[in-house]
C-alpha positions as a Markdown table, in Angstrom:
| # | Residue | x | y | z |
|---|---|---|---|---|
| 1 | Unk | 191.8 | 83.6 | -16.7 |
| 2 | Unk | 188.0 | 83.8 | -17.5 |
| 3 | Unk | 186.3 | 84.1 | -14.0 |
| 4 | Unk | 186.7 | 86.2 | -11.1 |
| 5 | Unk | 187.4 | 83.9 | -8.5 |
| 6 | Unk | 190.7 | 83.0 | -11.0 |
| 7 | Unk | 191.4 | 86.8 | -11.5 |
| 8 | Unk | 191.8 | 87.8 | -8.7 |
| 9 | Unk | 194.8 | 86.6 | -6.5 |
| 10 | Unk | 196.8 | 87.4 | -9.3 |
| 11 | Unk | 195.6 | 91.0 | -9.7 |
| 12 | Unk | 199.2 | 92.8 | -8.2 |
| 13 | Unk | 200.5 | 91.0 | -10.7 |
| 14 | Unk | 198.4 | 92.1 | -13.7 |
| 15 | Unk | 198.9 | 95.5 | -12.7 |
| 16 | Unk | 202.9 | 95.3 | -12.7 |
| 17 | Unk | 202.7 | 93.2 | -16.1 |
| 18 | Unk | 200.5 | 95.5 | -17.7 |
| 19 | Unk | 201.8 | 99.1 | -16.3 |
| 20 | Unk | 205.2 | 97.7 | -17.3 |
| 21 | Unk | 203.7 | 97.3 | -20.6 |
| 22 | Unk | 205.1 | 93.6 | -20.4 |
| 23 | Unk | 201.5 | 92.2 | -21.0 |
| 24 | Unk | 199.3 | 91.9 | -23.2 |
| 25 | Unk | 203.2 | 91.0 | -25.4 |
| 26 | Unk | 203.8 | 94.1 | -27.7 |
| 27 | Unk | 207.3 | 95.8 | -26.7 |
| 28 | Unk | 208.0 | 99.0 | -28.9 |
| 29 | Unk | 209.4 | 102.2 | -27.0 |
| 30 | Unk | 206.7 | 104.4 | -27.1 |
| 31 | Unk | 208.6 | 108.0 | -27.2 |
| 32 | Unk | 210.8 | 106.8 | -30.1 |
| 33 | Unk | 209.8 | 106.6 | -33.9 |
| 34 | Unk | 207.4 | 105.2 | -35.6 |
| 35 | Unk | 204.5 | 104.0 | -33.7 |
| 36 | Unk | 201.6 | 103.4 | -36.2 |
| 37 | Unk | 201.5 | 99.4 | -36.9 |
| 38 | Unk | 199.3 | 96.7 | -38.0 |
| 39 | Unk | 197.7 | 94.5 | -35.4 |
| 40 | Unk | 198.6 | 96.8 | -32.0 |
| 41 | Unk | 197.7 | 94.7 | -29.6 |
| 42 | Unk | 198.9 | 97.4 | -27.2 |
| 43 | Unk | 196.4 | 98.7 | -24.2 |
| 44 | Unk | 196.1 | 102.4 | -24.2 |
| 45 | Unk | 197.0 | 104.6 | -21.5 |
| 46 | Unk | 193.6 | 105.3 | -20.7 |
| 47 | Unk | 192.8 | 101.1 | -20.0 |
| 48 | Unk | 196.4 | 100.9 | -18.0 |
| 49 | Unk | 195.4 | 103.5 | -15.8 |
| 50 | Unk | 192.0 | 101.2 | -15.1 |
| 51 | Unk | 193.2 | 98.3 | -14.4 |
| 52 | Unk | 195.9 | 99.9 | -12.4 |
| 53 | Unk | 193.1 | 101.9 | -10.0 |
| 54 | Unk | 191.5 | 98.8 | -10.1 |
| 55 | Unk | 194.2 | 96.6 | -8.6 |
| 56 | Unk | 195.0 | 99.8 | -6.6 |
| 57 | Unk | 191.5 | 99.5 | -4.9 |
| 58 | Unk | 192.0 | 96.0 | -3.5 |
| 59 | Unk | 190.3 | 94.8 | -7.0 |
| 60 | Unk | 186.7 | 95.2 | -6.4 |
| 61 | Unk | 184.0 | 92.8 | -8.1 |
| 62 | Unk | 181.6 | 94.9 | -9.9 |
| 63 | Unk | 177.9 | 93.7 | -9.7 |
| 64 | Unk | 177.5 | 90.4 | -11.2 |
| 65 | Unk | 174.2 | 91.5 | -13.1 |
| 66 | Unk | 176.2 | 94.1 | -15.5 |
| 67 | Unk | 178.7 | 90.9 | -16.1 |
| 68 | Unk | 178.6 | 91.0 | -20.2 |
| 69 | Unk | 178.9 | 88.1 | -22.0 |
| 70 | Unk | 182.0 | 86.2 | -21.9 |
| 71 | Unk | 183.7 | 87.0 | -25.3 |
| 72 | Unk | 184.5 | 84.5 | -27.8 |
| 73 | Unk | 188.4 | 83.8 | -27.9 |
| 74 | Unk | 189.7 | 82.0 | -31.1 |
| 75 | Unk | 191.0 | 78.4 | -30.7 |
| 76 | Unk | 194.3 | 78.9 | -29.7 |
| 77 | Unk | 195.8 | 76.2 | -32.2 |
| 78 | Unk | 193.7 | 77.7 | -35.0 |
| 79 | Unk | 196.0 | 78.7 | -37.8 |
| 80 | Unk | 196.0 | 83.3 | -37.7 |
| 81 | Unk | 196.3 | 83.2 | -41.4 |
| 82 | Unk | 193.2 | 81.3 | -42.0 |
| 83 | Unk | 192.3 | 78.0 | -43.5 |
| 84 | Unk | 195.6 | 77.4 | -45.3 |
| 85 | Unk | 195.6 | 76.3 | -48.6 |
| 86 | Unk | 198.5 | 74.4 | -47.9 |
| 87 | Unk | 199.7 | 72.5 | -45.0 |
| 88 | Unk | 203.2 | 71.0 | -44.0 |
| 89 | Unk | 203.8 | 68.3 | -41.1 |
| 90 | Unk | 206.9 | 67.9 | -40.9 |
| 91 | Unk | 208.0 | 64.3 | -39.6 |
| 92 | Unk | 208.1 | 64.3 | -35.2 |
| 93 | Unk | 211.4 | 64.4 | -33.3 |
| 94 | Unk | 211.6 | 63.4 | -29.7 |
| 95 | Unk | 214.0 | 65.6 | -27.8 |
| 96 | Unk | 215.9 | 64.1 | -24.9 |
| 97 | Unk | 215.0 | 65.3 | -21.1 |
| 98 | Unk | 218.5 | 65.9 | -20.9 |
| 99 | Unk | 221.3 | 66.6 | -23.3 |
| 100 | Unk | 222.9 | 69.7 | -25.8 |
| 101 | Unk | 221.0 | 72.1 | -28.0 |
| 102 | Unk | 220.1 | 69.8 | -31.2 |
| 103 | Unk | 220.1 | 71.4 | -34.6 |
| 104 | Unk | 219.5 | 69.7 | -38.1 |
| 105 | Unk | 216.7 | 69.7 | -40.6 |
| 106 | Unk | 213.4 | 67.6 | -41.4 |
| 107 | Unk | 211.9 | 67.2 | -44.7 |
| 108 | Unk | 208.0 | 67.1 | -45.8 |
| 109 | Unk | 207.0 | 67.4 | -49.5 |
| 110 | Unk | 205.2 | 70.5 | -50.4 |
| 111 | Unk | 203.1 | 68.3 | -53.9 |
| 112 | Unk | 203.3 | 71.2 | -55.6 |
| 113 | Unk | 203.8 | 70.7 | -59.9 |
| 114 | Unk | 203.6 | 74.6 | -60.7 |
| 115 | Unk | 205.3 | 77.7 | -59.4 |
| 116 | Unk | 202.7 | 79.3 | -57.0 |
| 117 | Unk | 203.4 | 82.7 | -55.0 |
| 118 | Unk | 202.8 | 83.1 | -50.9 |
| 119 | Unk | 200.5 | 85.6 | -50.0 |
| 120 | Unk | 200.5 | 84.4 | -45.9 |
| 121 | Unk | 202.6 | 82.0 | -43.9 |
| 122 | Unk | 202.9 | 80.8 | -40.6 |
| 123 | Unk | 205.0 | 78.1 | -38.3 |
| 124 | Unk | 203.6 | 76.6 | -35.6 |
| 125 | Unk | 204.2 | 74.1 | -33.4 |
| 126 | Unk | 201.1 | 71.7 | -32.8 |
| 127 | Unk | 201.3 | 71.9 | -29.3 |
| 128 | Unk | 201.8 | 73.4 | -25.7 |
| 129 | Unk | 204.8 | 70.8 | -24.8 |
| 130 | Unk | 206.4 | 71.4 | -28.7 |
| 131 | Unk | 206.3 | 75.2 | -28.3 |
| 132 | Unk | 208.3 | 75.1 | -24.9 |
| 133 | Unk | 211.5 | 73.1 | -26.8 |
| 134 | Unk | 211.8 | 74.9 | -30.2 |
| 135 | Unk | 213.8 | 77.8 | -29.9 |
| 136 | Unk | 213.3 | 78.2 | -33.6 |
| 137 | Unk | 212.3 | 76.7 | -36.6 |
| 138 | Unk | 213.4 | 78.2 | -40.5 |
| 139 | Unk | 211.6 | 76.7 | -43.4 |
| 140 | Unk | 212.9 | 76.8 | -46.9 |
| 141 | Unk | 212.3 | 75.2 | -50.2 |
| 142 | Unk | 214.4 | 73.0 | -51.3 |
| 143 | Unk | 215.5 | 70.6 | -54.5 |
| 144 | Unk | 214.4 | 66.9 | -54.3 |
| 145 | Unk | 217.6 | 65.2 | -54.2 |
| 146 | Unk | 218.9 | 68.0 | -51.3 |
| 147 | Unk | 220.0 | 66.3 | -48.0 |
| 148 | Unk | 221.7 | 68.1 | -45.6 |
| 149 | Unk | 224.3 | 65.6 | -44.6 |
| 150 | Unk | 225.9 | 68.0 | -41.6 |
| 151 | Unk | 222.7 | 67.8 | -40.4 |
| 152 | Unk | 223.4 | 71.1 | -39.1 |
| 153 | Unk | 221.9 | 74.2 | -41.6 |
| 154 | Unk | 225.7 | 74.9 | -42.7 |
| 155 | Unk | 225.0 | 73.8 | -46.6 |
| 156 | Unk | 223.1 | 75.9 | -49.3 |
| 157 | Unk | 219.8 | 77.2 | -47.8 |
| 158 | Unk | 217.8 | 76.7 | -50.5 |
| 159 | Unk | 214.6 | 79.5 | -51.0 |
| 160 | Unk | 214.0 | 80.7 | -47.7 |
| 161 | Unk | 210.4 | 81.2 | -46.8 |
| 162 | Unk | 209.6 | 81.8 | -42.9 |
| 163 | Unk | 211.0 | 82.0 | -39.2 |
| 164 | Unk | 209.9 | 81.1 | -36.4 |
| 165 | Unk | 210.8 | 81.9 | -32.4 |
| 166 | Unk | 209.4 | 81.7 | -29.3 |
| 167 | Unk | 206.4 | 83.2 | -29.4 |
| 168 | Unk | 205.9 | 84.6 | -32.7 |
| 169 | Unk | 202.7 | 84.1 | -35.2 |
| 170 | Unk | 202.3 | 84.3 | -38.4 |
| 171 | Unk | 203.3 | 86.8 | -41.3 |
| 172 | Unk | 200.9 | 88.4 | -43.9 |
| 173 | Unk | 202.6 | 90.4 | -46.8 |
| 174 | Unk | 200.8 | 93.6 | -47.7 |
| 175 | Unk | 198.7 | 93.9 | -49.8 |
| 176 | Unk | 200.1 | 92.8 | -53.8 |
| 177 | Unk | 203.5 | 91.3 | -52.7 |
| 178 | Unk | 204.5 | 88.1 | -52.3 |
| 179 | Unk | 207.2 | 84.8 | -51.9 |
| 180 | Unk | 207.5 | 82.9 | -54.6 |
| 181 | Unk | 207.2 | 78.9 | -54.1 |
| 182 | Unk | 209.0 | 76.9 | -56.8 |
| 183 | Unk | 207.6 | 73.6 | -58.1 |
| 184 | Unk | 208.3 | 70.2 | -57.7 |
| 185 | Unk | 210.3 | 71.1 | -54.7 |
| 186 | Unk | 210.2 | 69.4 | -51.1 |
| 187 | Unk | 210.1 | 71.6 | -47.6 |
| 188 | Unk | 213.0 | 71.5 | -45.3 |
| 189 | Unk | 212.8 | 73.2 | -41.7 |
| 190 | Unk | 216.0 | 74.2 | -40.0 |
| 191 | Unk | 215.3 | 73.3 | -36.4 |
| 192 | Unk | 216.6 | 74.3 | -33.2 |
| 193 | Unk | 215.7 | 72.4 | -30.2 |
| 194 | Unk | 216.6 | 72.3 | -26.3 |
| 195 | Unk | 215.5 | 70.0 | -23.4 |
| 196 | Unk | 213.4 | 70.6 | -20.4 |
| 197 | Unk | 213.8 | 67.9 | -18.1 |
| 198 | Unk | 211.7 | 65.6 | -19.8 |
| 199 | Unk | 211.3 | 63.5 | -23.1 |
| 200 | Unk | 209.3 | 65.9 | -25.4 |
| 201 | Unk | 207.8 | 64.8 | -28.8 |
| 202 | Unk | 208.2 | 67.7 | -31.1 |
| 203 | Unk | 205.6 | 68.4 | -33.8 |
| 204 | Unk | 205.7 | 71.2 | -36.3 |
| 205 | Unk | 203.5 | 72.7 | -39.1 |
| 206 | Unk | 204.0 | 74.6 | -42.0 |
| 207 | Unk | 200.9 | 77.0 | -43.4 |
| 208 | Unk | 200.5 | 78.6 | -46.4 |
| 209 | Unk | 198.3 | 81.1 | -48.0 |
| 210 | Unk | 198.6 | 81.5 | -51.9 |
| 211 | Unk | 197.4 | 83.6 | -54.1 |
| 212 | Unk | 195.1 | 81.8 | -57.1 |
| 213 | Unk | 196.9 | 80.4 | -60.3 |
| 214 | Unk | 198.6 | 82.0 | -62.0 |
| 215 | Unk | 198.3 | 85.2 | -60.4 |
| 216 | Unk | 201.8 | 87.0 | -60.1 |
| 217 | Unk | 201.6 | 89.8 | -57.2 |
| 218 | Unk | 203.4 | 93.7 | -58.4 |
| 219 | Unk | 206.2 | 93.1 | -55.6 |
| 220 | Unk | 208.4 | 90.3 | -54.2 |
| 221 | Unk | 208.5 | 90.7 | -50.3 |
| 222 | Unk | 211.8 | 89.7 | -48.7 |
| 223 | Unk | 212.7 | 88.8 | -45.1 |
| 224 | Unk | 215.7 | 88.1 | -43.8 |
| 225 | Unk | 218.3 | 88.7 | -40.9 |
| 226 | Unk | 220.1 | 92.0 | -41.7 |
| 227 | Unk | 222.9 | 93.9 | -39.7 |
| 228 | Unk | 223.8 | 90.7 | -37.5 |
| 229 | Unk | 226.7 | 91.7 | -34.8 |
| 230 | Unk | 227.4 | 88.2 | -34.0 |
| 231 | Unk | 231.1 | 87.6 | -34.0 |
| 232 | Unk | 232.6 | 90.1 | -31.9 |
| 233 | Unk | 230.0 | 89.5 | -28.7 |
| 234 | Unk | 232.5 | 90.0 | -25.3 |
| 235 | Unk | 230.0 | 89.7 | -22.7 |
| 236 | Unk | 231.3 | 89.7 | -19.2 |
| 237 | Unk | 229.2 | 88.5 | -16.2 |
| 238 | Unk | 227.3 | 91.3 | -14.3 |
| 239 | Unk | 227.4 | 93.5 | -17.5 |
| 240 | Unk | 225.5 | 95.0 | -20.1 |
| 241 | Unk | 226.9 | 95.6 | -23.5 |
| 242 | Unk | 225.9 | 97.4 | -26.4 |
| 243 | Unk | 226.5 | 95.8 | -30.2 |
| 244 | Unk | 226.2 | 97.7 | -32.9 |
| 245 | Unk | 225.5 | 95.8 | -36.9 |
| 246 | Unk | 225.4 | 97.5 | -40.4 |
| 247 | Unk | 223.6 | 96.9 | -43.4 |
| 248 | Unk | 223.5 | 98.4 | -46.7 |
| 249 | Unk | 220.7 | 98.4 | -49.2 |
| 250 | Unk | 221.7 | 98.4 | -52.6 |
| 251 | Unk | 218.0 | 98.9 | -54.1 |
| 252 | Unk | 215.4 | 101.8 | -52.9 |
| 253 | Unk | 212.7 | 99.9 | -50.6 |
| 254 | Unk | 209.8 | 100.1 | -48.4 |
| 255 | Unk | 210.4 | 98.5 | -45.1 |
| 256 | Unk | 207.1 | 96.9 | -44.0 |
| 257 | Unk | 208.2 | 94.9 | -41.1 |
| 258 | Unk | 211.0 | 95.1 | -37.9 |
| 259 | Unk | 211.9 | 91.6 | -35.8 |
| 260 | Unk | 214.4 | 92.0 | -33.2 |
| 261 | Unk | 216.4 | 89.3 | -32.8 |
| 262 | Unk | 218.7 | 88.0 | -29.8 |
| 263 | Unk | 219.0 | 85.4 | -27.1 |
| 264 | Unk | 218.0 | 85.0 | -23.2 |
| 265 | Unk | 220.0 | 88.1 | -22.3 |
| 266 | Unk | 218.7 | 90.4 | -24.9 |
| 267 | Unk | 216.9 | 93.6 | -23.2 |
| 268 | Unk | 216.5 | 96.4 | -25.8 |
| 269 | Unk | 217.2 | 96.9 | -29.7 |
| 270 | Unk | 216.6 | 100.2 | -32.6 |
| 271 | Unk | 216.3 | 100.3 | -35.9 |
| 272 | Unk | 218.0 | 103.3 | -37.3 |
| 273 | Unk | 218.7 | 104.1 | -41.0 |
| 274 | Unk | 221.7 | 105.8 | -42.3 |
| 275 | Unk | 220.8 | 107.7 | -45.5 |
| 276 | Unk | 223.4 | 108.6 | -48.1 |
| 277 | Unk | 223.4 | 112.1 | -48.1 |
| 278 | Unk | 225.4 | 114.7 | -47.7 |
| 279 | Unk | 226.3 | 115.5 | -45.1 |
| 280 | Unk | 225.0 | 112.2 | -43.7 |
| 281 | Unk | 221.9 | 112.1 | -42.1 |
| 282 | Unk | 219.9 | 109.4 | -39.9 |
| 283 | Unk | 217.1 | 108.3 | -38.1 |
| 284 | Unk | 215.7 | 106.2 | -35.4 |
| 285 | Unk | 212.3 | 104.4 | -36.8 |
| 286 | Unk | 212.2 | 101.7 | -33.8 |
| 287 | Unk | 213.2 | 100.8 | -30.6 |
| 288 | Unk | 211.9 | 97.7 | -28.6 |
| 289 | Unk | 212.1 | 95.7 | -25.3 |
| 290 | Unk | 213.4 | 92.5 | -25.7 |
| 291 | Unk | 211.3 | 88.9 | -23.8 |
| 292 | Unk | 212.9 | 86.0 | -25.6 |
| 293 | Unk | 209.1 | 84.4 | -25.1 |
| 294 | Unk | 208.0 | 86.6 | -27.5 |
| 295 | Unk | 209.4 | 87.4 | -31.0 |
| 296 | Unk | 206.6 | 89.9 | -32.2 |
| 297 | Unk | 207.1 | 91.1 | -35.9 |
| 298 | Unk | 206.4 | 94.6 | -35.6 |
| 299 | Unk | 204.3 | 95.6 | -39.4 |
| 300 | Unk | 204.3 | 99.4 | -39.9 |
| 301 | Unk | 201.0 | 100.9 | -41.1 |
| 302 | Unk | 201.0 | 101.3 | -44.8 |
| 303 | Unk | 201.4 | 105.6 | -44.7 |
| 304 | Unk | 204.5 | 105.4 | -42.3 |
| 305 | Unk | 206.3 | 102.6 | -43.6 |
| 306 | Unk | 209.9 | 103.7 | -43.9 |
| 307 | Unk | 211.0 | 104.8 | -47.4 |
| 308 | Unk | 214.4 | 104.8 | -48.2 |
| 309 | Unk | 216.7 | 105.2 | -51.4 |
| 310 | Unk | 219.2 | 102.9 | -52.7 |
| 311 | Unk | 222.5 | 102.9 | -50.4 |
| 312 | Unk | 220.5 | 103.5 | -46.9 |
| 313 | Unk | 222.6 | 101.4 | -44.2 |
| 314 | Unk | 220.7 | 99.6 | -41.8 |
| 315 | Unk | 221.8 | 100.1 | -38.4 |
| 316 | Unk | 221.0 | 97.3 | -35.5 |
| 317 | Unk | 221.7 | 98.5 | -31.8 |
| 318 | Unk | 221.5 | 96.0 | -29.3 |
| 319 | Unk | 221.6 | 95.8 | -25.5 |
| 320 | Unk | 222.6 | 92.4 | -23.7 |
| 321 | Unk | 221.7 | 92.2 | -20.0 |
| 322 | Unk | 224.2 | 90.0 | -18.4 |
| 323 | Unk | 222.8 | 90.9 | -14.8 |
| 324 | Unk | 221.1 | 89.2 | -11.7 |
| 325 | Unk | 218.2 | 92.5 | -12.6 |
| 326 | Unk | 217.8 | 90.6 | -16.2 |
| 327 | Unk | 214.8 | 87.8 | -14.5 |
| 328 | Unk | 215.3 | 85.6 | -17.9 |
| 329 | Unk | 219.3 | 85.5 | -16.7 |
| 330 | Unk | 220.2 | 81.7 | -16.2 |
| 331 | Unk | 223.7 | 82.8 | -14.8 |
| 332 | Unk | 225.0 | 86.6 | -14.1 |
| 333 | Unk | 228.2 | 85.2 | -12.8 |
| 334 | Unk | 229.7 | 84.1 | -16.3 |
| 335 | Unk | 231.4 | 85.5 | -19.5 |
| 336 | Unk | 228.9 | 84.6 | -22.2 |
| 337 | Unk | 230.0 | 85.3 | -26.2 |
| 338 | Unk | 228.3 | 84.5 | -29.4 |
| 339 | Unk | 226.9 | 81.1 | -30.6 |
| 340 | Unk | 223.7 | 79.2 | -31.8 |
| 341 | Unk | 222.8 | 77.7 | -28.2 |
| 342 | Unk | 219.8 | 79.0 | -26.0 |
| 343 | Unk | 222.6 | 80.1 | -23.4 |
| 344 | Unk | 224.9 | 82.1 | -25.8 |
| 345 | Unk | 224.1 | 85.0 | -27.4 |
| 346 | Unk | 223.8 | 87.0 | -30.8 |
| 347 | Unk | 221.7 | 89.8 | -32.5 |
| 348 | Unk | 220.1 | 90.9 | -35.8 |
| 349 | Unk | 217.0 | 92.2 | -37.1 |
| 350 | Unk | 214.3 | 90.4 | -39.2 |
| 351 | Unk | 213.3 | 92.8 | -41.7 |
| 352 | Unk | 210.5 | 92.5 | -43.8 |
| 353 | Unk | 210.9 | 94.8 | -47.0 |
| 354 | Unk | 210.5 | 95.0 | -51.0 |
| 355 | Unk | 212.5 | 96.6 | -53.3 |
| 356 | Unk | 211.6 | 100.4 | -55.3 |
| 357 | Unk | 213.3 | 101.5 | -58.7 |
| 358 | Unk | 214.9 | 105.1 | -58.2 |
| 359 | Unk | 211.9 | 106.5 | -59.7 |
| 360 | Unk | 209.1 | 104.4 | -57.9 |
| 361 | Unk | 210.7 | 105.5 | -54.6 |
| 362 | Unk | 210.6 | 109.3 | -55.7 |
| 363 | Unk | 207.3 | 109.6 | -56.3 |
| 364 | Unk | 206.0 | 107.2 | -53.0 |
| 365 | Unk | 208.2 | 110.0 | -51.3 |
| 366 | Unk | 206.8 | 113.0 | -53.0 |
| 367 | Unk | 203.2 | 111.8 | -52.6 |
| 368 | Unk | 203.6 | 111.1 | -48.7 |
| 369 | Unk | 205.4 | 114.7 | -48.2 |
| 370 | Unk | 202.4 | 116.2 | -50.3 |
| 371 | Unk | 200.1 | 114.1 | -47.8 |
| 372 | Unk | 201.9 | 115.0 | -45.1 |
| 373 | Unk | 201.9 | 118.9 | -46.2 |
| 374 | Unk | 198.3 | 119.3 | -47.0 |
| 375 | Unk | 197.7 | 117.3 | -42.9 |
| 376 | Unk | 199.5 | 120.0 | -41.9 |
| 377 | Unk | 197.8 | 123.0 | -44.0 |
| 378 | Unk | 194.3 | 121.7 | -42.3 |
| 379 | Unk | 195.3 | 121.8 | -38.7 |
């Protein structure tokens, strides 16, 4: 919406999405944990509370000679991690107006003859109609000769490199870590498709960022689904249900990114960490609403990232809103349980992390209390 006239009839609206802190997308609970990120794209109270008054006031055009100039917005099918160095098209699939959930896997080669390490990454597909029929999309590296003959993502992964989900953009490791990308190896996406009432060719792209040759970055950066509570999901219609998953670390790390993960009835999931002390000891780092249409990857800022020795548990808890209240609810009356399809369910976080010896975690620890204490001493 770029004019007036367009804005506003919709300006009630704006003013629920916004003070609701459903729009612009960015879905962390404010009064829990961390809350210092990269990217916010969150509105501060201060600009809530004008729109608001605005809308409140029956949305008044100001005086069209202090209009400034209409702001430049970037292409919206412009890549976010820049001119790639390296770019994927996988081959198109037409999905059926009508039919199940499809699942399987496409393959594209990468031309690479020399290991090479990722320094950004992004999924995308190349258009409005492709975006509204892939539920998700993982990308891997793979052997030559691999072929997934289920045709269904059950056989050997291969390296995984990226996911994406309704909604979400791309993913830029801090600063000196990165994903290694083998050689002489072809690119396989894991696809998960649904129909919309119409025949929908599917495109999807692969971009990649890499650091120069032969340049090795200090730290690998892993991402992967962690503390999944899938099998046990009872569900009953008009119900919400809390699931709790559990992960344990076996090296010290930095966590430098936090995904939820669920389906159409997800409403609400934290991130707490279960330290192996004694006596034991936790803490909440994130909570989050849940919109299936957007699967934001939450980056903590650099100085708050969590820290956390060797045997930390990762512990998911997840909400599942099997209601008529739950808008995104296709059918309230119904048992749902876990599965794969758009209409069942499941949960897990996407965490983005990289591993610390014993001793590298000690001193990032003592240097951030030593921070923290001399902030303290000056107020």
């Amino acid at each position: 919406l770029t004019t007036y006239a367009e804005v506003r009839p919709w300006a009630r609206s704006i003013k629920n999405r916004v003070v609701a802190r459903e729009m612009p997308p960015w879905h962390i609970d404010r009064t829990i944990g961390i809350q210092e990120f990269k990217d916010d794209i969150s509105l501060t109270d201060d600009q809530i509370a004008t729109i608001a008054t605005w809308a409140d006031n029956g949305a008044p055009r100001g005086d069209p000679a202090d209009m400034p100039a209409m702001p430049e917005f970037a292409d919206r099918s412009a890549w976010q991690i820049g001119e790639p160095d390296l770019v994927v098209r996988y081959p198109d699939y037409t999905v059926p107006a009508e039919g199940p959930d499809l699942f399987g896997s496409l393959y594209a080669p990468f031309d690479l003859e020399e290991n090479r390490y990722i320094k950004a990454i992004q999924t995308r597909p190349v258009d409005t109609r492709s975006r509204q029929v892939v539920h998700h999309a993982l990308s891997y590296a793979v052997d030559q000769n691999y072929d997934d003959l289920t045709n269904d993502g059950t056989q050997d992964q291969g390296v995984f490199l990226v996911e994406y989900a309704s909604g979400k953009g791309a993913e830029i490791y801090p600063e000196g870590t990165g994903k290694l990308l083998p050689a002489n190896q072809k690119a396989r996406v894991s696809y998960h498709l649904h129909s919309i009432g119409e025949d929908v060719p599917v495109g999807i792209e692969l971009g990649i960022v890499l650091y120069p040759k032969d340049v090795v970055p200090e730290r690998i950066r892993w991402s992967k689904q962690l503390a999944r509570h899938n099998t046990d999901l009872d569900i009953p219609g008009g119900a919400v249900i809390r699931q709790d998953g559990y992960e344990r670390l076996n090296m010290a790390a930095k966590l430098t990114a936090f995904q939820p993960h669920m389906h159409i009835r997800g409403k609400y999931q934290c991130l707490e960490l279960i330290y192996p002390t004694t006596p034991i000891s936790s803490e909440v780092v994130s909570c989050a609403n849940f919109d299936y249409n957007w699967h934001l990857v939450y980056n903590y800022a650099d100085d708050v990232a969590p820290l956390v020795p060797a045997g930390t548990i990762l512990h998911t808890i997840s909400w599942h809103d099997n209601t008529e209240t739950n808008r995104a609810n296709p059918d309230a009356v119904n048992w749902v349980g876990n599965g794969g399809r758009t209409i069942d369910e499941m949960g897990f976080a996407w965490i983005g992390w990289y591993d610390l010896t014993d001793e590298e975690y000690a001193e990032e620890l003592a240097a951030r209390q030593a921070k923290a204490e001399a902030t303290s001493d000056n107020n």
